[in-house]
Short mmCIF file of C-alpha atoms and ligand atoms in Angstrom, two decimals:
data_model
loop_
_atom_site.label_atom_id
_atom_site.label_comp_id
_atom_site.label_asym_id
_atom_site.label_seq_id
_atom_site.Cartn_x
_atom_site.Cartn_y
_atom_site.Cartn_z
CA UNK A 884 0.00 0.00 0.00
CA UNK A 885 2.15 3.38 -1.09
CA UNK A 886 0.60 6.03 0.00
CA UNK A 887 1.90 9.60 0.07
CA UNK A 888 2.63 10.50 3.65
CA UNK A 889 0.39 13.63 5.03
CA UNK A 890 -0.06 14.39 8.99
CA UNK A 891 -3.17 12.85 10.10
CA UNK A 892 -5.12 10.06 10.83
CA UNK A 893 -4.68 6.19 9.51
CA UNK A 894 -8.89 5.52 9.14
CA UNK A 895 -10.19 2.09 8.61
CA UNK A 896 -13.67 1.28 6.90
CA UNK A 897 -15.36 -2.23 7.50
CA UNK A 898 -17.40 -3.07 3.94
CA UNK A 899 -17.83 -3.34 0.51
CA UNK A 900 -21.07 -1.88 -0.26
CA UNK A 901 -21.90 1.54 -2.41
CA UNK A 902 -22.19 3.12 1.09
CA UNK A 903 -18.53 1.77 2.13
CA UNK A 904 -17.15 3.24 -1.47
CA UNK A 905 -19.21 7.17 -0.57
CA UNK A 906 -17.85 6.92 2.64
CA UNK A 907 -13.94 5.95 1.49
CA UNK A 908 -14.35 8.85 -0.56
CA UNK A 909 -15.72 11.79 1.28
CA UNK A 910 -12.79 10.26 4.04
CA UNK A 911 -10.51 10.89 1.61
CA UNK A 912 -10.75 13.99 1.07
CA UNK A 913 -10.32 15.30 4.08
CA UNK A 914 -6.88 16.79 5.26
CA UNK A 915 -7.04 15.03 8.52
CA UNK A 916 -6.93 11.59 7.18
CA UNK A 917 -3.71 10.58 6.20
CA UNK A 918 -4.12 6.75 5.00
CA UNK A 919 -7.00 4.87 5.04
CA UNK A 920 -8.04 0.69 4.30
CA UNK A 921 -10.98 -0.39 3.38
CA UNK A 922 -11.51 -3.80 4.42
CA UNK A 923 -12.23 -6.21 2.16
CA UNK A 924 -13.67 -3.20 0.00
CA UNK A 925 -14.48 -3.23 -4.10
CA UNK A 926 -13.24 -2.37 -7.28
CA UNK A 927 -13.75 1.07 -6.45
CA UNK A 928 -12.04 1.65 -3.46
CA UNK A 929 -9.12 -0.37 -4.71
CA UNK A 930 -6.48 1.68 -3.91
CA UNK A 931 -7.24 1.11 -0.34
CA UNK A 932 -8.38 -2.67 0.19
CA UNK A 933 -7.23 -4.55 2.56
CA UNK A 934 -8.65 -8.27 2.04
CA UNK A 935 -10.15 -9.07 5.47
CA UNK A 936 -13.87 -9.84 5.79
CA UNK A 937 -15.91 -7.52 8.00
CA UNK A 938 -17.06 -10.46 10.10
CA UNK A 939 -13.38 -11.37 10.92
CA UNK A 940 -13.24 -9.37 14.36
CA UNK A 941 -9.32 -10.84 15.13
CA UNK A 942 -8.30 -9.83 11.74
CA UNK A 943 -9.77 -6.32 11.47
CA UNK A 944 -8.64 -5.44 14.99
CA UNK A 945 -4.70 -7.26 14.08
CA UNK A 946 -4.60 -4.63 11.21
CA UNK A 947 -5.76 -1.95 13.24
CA UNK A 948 -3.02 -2.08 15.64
CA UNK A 949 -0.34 -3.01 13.23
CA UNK A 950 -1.15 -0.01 11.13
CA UNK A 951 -1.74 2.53 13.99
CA UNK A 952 -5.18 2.15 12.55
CA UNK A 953 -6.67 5.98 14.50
CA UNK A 954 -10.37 5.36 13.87
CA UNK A 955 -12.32 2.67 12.63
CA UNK A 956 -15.55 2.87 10.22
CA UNK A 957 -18.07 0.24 10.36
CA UNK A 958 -20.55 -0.04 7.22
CA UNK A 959 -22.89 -2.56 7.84
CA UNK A 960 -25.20 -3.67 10.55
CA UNK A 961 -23.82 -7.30 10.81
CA UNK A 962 -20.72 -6.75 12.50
CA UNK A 963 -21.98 -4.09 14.74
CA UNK A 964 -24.94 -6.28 15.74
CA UNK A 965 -21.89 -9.24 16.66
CA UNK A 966 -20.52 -6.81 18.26
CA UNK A 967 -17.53 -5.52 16.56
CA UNK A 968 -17.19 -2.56 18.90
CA UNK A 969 -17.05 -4.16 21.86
CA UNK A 970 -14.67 -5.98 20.73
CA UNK A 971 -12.31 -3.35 19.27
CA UNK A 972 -12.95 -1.18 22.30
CA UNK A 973 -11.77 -4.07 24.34
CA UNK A 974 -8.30 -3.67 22.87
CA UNK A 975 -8.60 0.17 23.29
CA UNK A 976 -9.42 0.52 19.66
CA UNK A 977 -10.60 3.74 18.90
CA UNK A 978 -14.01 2.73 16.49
CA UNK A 979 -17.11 4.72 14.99
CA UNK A 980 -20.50 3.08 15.64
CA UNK A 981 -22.86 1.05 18.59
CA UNK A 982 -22.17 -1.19 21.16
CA UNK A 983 -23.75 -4.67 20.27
CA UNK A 984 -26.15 -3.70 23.26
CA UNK A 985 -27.01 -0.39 21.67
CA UNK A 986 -27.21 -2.06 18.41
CA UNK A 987 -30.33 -3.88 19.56
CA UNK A 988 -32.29 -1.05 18.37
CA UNK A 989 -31.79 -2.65 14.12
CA UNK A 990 -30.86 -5.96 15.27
CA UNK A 991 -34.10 -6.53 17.64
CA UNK A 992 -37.71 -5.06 15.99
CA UNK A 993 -39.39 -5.97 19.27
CA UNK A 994 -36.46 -3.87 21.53
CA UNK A 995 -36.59 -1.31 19.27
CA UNK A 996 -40.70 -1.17 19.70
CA UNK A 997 -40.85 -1.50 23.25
CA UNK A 998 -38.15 1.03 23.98
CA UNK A 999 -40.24 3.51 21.54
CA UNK A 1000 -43.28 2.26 23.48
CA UNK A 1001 -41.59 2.90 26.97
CA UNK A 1002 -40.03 6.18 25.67
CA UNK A 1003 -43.65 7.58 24.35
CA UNK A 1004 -41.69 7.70 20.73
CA UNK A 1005 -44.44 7.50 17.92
CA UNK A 1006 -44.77 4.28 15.50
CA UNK A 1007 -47.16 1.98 14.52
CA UNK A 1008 -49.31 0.04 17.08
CA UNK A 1009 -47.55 -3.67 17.65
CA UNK A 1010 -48.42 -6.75 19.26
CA UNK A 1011 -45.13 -9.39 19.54
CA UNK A 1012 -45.98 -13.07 19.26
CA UNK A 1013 -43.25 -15.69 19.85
CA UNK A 1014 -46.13 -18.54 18.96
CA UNK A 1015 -47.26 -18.89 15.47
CA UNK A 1016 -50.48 -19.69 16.73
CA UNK A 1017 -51.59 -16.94 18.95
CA UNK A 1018 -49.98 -15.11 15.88
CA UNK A 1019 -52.68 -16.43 13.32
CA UNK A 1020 -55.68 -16.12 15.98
CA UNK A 1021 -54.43 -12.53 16.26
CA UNK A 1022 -54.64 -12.03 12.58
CA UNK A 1023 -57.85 -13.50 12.26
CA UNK A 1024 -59.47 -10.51 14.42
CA UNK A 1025 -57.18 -8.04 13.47
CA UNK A 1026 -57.72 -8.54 9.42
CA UNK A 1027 -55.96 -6.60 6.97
CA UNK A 1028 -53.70 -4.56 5.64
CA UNK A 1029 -51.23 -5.29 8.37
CA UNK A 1030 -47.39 -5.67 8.76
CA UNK A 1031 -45.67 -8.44 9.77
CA UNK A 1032 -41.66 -8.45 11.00
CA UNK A 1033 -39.26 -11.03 11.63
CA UNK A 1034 -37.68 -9.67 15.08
CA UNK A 1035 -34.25 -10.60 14.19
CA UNK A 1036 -31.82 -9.51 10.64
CA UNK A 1037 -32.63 -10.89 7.89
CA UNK A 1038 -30.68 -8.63 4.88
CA UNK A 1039 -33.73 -6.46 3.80
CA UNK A 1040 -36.21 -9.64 3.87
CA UNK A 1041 -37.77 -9.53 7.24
CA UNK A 1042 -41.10 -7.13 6.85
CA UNK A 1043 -44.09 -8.24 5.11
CA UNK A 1044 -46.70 -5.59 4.17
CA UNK A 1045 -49.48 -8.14 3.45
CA UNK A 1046 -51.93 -6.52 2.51
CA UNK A 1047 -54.64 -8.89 2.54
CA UNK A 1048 -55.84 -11.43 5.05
CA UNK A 1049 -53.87 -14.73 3.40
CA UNK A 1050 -50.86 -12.62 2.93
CA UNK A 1051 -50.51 -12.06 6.03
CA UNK A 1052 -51.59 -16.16 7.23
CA UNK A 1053 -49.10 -16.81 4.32
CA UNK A 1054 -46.17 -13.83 6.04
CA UNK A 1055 -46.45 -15.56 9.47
CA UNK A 1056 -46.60 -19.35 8.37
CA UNK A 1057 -43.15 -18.13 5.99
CA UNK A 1058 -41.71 -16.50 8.90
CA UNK A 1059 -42.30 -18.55 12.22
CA UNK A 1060 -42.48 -21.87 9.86
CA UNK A 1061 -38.30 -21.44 9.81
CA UNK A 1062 -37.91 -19.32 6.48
CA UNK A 1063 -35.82 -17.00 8.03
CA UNK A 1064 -34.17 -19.17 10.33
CA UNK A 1065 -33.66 -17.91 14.26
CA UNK A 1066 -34.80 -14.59 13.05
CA UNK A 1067 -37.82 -15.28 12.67
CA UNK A 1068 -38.53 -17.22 16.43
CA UNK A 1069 -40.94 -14.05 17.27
CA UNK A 1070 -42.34 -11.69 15.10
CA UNK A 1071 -43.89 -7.90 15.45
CA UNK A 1072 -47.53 -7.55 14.01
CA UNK A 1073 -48.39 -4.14 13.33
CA UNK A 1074 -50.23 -1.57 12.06
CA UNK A 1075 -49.77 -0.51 8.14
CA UNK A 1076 -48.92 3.38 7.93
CA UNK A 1077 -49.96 5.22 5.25
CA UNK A 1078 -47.93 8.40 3.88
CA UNK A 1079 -44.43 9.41 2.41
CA UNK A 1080 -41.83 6.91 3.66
CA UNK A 1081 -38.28 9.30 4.16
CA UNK A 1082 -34.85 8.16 5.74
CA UNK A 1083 -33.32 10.65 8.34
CA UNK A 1084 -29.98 9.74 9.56
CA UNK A 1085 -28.26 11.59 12.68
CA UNK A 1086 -24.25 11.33 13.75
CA UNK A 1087 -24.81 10.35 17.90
CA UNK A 1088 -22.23 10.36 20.44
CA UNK A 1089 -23.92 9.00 23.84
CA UNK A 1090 -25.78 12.35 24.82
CA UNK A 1091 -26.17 14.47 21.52
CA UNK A 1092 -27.69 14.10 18.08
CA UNK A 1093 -26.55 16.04 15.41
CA UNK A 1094 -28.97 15.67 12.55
CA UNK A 1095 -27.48 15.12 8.71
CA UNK A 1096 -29.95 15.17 6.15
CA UNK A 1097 -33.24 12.77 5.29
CA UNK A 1098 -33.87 11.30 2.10
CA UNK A 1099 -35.77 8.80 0.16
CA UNK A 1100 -34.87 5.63 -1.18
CA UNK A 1101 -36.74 3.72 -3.63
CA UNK A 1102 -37.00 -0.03 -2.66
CA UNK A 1103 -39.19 -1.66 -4.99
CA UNK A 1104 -37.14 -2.87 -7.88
CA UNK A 1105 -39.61 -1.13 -10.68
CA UNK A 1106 -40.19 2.04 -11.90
CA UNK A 1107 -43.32 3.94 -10.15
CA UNK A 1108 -42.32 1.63 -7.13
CA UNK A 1109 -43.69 -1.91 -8.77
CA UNK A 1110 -42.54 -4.76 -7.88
CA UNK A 1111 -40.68 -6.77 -5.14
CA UNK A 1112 -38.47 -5.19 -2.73
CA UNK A 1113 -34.66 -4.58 -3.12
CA UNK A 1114 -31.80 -3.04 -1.20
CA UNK A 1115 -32.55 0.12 -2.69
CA UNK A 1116 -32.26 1.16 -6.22
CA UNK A 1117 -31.80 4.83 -6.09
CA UNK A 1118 -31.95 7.71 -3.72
CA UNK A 1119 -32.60 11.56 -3.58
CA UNK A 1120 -32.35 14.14 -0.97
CA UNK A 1121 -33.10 16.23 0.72
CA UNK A 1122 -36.86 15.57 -0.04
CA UNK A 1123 -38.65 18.44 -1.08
CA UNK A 1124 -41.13 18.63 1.51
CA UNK A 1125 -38.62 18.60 4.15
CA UNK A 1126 -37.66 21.64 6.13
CA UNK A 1127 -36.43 23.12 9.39
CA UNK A 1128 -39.95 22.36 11.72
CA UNK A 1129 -40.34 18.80 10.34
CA UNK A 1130 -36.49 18.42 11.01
CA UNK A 1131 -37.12 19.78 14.60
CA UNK A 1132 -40.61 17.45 15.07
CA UNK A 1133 -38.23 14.51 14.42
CA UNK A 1134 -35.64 15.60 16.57
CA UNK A 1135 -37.90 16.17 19.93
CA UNK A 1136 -40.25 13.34 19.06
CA UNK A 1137 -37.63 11.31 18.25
CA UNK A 1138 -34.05 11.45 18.23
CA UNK A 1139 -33.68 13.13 21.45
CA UNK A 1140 -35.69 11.26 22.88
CA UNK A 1141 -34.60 7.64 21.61
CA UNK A 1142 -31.10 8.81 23.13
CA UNK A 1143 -32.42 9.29 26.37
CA UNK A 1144 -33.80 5.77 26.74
CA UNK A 1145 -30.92 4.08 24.97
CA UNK A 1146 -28.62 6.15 27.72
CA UNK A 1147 -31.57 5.36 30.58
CA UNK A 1148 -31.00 1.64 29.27
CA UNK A 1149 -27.04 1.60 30.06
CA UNK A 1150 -26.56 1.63 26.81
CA UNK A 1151 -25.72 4.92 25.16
CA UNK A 1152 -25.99 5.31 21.39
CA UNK A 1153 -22.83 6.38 19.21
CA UNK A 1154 -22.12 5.88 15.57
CA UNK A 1155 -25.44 6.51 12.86
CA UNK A 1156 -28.95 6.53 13.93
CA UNK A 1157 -31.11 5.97 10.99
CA UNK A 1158 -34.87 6.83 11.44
CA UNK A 1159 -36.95 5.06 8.85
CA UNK A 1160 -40.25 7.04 8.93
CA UNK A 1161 -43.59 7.44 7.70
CA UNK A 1162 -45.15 10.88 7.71
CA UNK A 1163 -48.53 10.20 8.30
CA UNK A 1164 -51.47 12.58 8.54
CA UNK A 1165 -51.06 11.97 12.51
CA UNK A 1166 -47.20 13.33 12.45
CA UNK A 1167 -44.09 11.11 11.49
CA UNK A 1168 -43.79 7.69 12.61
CA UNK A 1169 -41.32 5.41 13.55
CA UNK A 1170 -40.98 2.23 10.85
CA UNK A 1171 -37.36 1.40 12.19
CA UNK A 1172 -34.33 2.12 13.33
CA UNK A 1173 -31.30 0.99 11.58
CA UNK A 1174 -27.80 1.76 13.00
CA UNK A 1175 -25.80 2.46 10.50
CA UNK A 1176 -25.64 4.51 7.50
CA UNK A 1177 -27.99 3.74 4.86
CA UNK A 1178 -27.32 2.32 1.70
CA UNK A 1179 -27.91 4.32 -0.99
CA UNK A 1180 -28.86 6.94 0.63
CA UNK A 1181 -25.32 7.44 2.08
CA UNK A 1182 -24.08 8.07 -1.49
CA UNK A 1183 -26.14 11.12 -1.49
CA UNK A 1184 -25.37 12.51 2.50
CA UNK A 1185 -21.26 12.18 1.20
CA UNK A 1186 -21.81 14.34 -2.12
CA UNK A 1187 -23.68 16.91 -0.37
CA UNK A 1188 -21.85 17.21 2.72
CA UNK A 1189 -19.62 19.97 2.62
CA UNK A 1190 -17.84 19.59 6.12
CA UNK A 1191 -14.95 17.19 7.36
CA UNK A 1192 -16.17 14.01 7.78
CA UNK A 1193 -13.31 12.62 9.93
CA UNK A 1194 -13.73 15.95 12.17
CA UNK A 1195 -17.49 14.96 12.81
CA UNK A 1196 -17.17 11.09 13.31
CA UNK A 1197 -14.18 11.89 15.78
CA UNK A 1198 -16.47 14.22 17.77
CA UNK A 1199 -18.89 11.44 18.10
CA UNK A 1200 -16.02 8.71 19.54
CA UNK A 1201 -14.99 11.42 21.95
CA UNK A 1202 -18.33 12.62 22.72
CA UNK A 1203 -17.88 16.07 21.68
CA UNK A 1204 -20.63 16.61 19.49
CA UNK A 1205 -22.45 19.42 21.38
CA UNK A 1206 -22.39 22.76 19.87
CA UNK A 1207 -20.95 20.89 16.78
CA UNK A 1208 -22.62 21.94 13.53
CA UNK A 1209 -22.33 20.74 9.59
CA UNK A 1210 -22.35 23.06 6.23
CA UNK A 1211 -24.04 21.26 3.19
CA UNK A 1212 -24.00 21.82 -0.49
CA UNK A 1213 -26.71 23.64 -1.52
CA UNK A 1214 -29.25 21.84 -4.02
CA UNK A 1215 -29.89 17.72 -4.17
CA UNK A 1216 -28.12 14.85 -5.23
CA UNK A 1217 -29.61 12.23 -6.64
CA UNK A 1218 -27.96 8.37 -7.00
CA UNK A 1219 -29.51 5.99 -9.62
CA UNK A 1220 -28.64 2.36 -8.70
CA UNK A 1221 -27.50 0.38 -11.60
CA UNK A 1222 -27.92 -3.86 -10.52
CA UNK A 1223 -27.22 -6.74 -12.57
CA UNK A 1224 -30.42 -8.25 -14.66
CA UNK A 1225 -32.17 -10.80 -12.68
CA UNK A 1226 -31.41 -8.95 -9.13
CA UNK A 1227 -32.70 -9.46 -6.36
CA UNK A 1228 -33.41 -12.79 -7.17
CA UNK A 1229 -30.69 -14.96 -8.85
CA UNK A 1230 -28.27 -12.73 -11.18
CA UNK A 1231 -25.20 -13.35 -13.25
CA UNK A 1232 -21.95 -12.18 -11.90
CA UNK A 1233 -18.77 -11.29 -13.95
CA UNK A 1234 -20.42 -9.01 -16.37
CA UNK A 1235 -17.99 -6.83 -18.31
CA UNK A 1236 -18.35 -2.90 -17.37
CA UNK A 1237 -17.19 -0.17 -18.82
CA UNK A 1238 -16.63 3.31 -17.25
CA UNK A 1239 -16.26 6.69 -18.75
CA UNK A 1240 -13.43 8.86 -17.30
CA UNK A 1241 -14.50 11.67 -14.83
CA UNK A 1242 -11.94 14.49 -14.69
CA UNK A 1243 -9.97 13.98 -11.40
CA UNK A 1244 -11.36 16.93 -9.51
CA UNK A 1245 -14.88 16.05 -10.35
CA UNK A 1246 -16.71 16.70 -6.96
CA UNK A 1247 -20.35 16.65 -8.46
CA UNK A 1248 -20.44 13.62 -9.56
CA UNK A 1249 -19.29 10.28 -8.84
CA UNK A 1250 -19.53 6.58 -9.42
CA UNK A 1251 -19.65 4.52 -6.53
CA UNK A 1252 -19.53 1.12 -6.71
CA UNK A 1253 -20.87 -1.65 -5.15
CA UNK A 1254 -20.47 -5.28 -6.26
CA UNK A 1255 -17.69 -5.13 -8.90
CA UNK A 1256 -14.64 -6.80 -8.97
CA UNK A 1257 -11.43 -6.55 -10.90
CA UNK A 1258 -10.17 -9.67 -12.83
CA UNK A 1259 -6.89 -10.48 -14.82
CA UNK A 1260 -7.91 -10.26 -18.18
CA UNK A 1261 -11.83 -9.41 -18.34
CA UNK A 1262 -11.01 -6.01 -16.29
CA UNK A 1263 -14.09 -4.96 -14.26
CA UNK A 1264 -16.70 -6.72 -13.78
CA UNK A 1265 -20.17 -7.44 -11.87
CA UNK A 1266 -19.55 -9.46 -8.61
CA UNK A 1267 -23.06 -8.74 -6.64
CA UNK A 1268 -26.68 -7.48 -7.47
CA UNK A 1269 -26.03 -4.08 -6.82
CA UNK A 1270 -23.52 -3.08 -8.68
CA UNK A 1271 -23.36 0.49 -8.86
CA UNK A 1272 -24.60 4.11 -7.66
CA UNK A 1273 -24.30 7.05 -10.25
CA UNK A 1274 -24.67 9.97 -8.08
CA UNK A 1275 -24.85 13.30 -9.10
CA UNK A 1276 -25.46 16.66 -7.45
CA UNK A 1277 -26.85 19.89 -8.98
CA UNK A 1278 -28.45 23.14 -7.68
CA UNK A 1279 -31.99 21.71 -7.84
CA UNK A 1280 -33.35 18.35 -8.34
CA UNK A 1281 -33.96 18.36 -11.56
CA UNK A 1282 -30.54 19.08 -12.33
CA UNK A 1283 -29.07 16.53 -10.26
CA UNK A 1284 -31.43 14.05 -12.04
CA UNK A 1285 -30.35 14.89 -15.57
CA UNK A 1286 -26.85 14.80 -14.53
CA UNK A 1287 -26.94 11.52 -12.75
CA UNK A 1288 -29.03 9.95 -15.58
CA UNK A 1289 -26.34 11.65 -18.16
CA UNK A 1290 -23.20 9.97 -16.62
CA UNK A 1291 -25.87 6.20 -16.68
CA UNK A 1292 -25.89 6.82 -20.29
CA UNK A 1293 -21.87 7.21 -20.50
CA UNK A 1294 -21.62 3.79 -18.73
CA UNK A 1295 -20.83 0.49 -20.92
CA UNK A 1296 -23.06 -2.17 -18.16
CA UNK A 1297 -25.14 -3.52 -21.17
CA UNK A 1298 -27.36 -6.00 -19.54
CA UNK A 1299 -28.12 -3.51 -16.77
CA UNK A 1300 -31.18 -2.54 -14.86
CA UNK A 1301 -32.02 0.28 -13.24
CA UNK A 1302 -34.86 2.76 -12.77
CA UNK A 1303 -35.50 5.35 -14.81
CA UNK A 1304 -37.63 7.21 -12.27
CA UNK A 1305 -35.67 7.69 -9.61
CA UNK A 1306 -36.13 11.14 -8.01
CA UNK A 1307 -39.73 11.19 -9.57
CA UNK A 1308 -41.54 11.39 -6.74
CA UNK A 1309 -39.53 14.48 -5.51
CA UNK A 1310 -41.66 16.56 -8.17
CA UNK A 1311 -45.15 15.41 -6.82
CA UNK A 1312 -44.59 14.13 -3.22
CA UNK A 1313 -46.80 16.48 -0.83
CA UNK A 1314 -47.01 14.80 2.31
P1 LIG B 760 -38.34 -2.51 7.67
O1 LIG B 760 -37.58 -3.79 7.49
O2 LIG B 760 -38.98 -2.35 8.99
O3 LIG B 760 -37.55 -1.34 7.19
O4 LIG B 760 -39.49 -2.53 6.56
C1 LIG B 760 -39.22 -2.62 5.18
C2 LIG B 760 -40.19 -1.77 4.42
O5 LIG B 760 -41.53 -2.20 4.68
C3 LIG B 760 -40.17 -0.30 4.84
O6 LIG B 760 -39.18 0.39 4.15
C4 LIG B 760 -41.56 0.15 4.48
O7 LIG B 760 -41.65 0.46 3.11
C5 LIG B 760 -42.40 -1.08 4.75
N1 LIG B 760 -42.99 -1.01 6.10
C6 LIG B 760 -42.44 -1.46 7.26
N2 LIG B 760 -43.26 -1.21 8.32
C7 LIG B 760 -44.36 -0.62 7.82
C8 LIG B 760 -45.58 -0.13 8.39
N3 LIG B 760 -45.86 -0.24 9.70
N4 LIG B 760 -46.48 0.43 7.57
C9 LIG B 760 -46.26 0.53 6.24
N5 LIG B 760 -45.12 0.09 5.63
C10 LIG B 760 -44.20 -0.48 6.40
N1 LIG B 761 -31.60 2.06 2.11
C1 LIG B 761 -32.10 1.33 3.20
C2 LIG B 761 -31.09 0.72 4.06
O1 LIG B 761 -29.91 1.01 3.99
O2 LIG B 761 -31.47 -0.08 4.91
#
């Protein structure tokens, strides 16, 4: 690894994701960090890999201390859920994210509802069932539309909106029956919320929030948001019905308060909180919490954010963040997920891709990648289902839009698929 020598920090992220490539290279930029790994990373973040899995705890934490690794970057939920900072912490390890207790509040839907029950935090009205056939009694009363939740992880495939009566029979029989394993032991029956669905993401260190930005991901693999479920095909922010008092709502209703209980609990938050809500015509509600940074919306919080990123997630290990603030790019950005045909279900891997140059000090738009590879021979290719994130920023979101959809058209992924709406409903949405 040759790297040119500046003062600063040796940073470490833990991933390989779209959201692990944004995140390299926002970190990169910054004049405090002076070499960073990504670990085991992608084609895109190359320069930087490391080839250690992110659920190898020994490994990541050998590399950290041979390198003088400074501060330590987890991407996604898995290892923080094991426990990865308890671990590195252990070994006085300094390391960006939740405890594996605090990380309860993504890894466990029913702790995450019954502290937002406990803490008076709004969401949807829940009953937990860890017998699959008070679970089927209950939905014989209750009816339909309702949701049904795996309480444990299970990547993206754990909530069922069923939206009639046998969906639902046909969600909990799936789910307790053993189709998603230990995850699925108890599940969280609840009530179906109706309104805009928006992600809102805050940098936590114990006692404060600091909110970034929210934005809105579109899941459903389709355009006009048909079809199944994904990872996330696209993102724009910030939503254009967001502004300062809905910010401030979400903050006293929510964030502040959620970091109360999780401190009340023992078990202070640090690292990401990400709020998935639903602004209903009764205020925002809670849908989730996930504990990490979102993926892809974190491709468009690392284009528009105009301040150190190292400075901020430093603050947040230390627990400095009060009286912190951020400055953002004005405008949107907008990131248009381009996956390999047949995702999310079985796709082809090694498909050849092609990428147009961007001039070096291009800082509105970027191509972050997500499951590519590099191979002798064949060059770069497809190695996952998502496979990349064109992101673009402009001064409105319109602009960001063309431009992100522009630089798709430059790109040589022939077999790709990806939604040509993205953004779409940032033109119409009114809450
Ligand atoms: P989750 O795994 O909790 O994020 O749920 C996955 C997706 O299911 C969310 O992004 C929502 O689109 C949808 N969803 C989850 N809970 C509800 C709910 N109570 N009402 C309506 N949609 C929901
Ligand atoms: N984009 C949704 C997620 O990261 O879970």
């Amino acid at each position: 690894m040759s790297q040119a020598y500046k003062t600063g920090l040796t940073i470490l992220v833990v991933g390989s994701g779209g959201r692990e490539h944004a995140l390299a290279w926002k970190l990169a930029q910054s004049p405090r960090c002076a070499r960073l790994f990504v670990a085991p990373g992608n084609a895109g973040t190359a320069a930087w890999n490391v080839d250690i899995r992110g659920d190898d705890f020994a490994g990541l934490a050998d590399l950290a201390r041979r390198e003088g690794v400074d501060l330590t970057v987890v991407g996604p939920e898995g290892p923080l859920c094991q426990g990865i900072v308890d671990v590195f912490q252990e070994q006085g390890l300094k390391i960006f994210g939740p405890s594996r207790q605090a990380a309860q509040l993504e890894g466990s839907k029913v702790f995450a509802k019954d502290l937002m029950r406990q803490a008076g935090i709004p969401t949807a009205a829940y009953r937990v069932f860890d017998n699959k056939d008070e679970a089927l009694a209950y939905l014989d009363q209750y009816g339909a539309p309702v949701v049904v939740k795996a309480d444990g992880l299970a990547a993206g495939k754990g909530a069922i909106v069923a939206l009639t009566y046998e969906e639902a029979v046909r969600a909990v029989e799936h789910i307790m029956g053993g189709g998603l394993g230990e995850a699925g032991k108890r599940v969280v029956i609840e009530e179906c919320l109706v309104g805009q669905e928006v992600s809102f993401f805050c940098v936590c260190d114990g006692q404060t929030a600091l909110p970034l930005l929210a934005a809105q991901d579109h899941k459903r693999l389709r355009d006009h948001d048909e079809g199944p479920n994904t990872g996330g095909m696209g993102a724009y922010g910030p939503p254009v019905f967001w502004n300062e008092d809905l910010e401030k709502t979400i903050m006293d209703s929510v964030a502040n308060p959620t970091l109360e209980a999780m401190a009340d609990a023992g078990a202070p938050f640090v690292g990401v909180l990400f709020i998935g809500l639903i602004l209903t015509e009764a205020g925002p509600k809670v849908l989730e919490y996930n504990v990490r940074f979102g993926d892809p919306e974190t491709q468009i919080l690392m284009m528009l954010l105009a301040s150190d990123l190292v400075e901020v997630l430093e603050a947040c290990v230390e627990g400095a963040l009060a009286g912190k603030s951020l400055c953002w790019h004005p405008g949107a950005a907008l990131c248009v997920v381009m996956a390999a045909p047949g995702y999310p279900e079985k796709y082809g891997k090694g498909l050849p891709i092609v990428l147009p140059d961007l001039a070096p000090d291009e800082g509105m738009r970027a191509i972050y990648h997500a499951g590519t590879a590099w191979v002798q021979e064949a060059g770069l290719v497809s190695s996952g289902g998502r496979v990349l994130g064109v992101t673009a920023r402009g001064e409105s979101l319109k602009e960001a839009q063309r431009a992100a959809y522009d630089l798709v058209e430059r790109i040589g992924f022939v077999s790709a698929h990806y939604r040509r709406d993205i953004g779409a409903k940032g033109f119409i949405s009114r809450p």
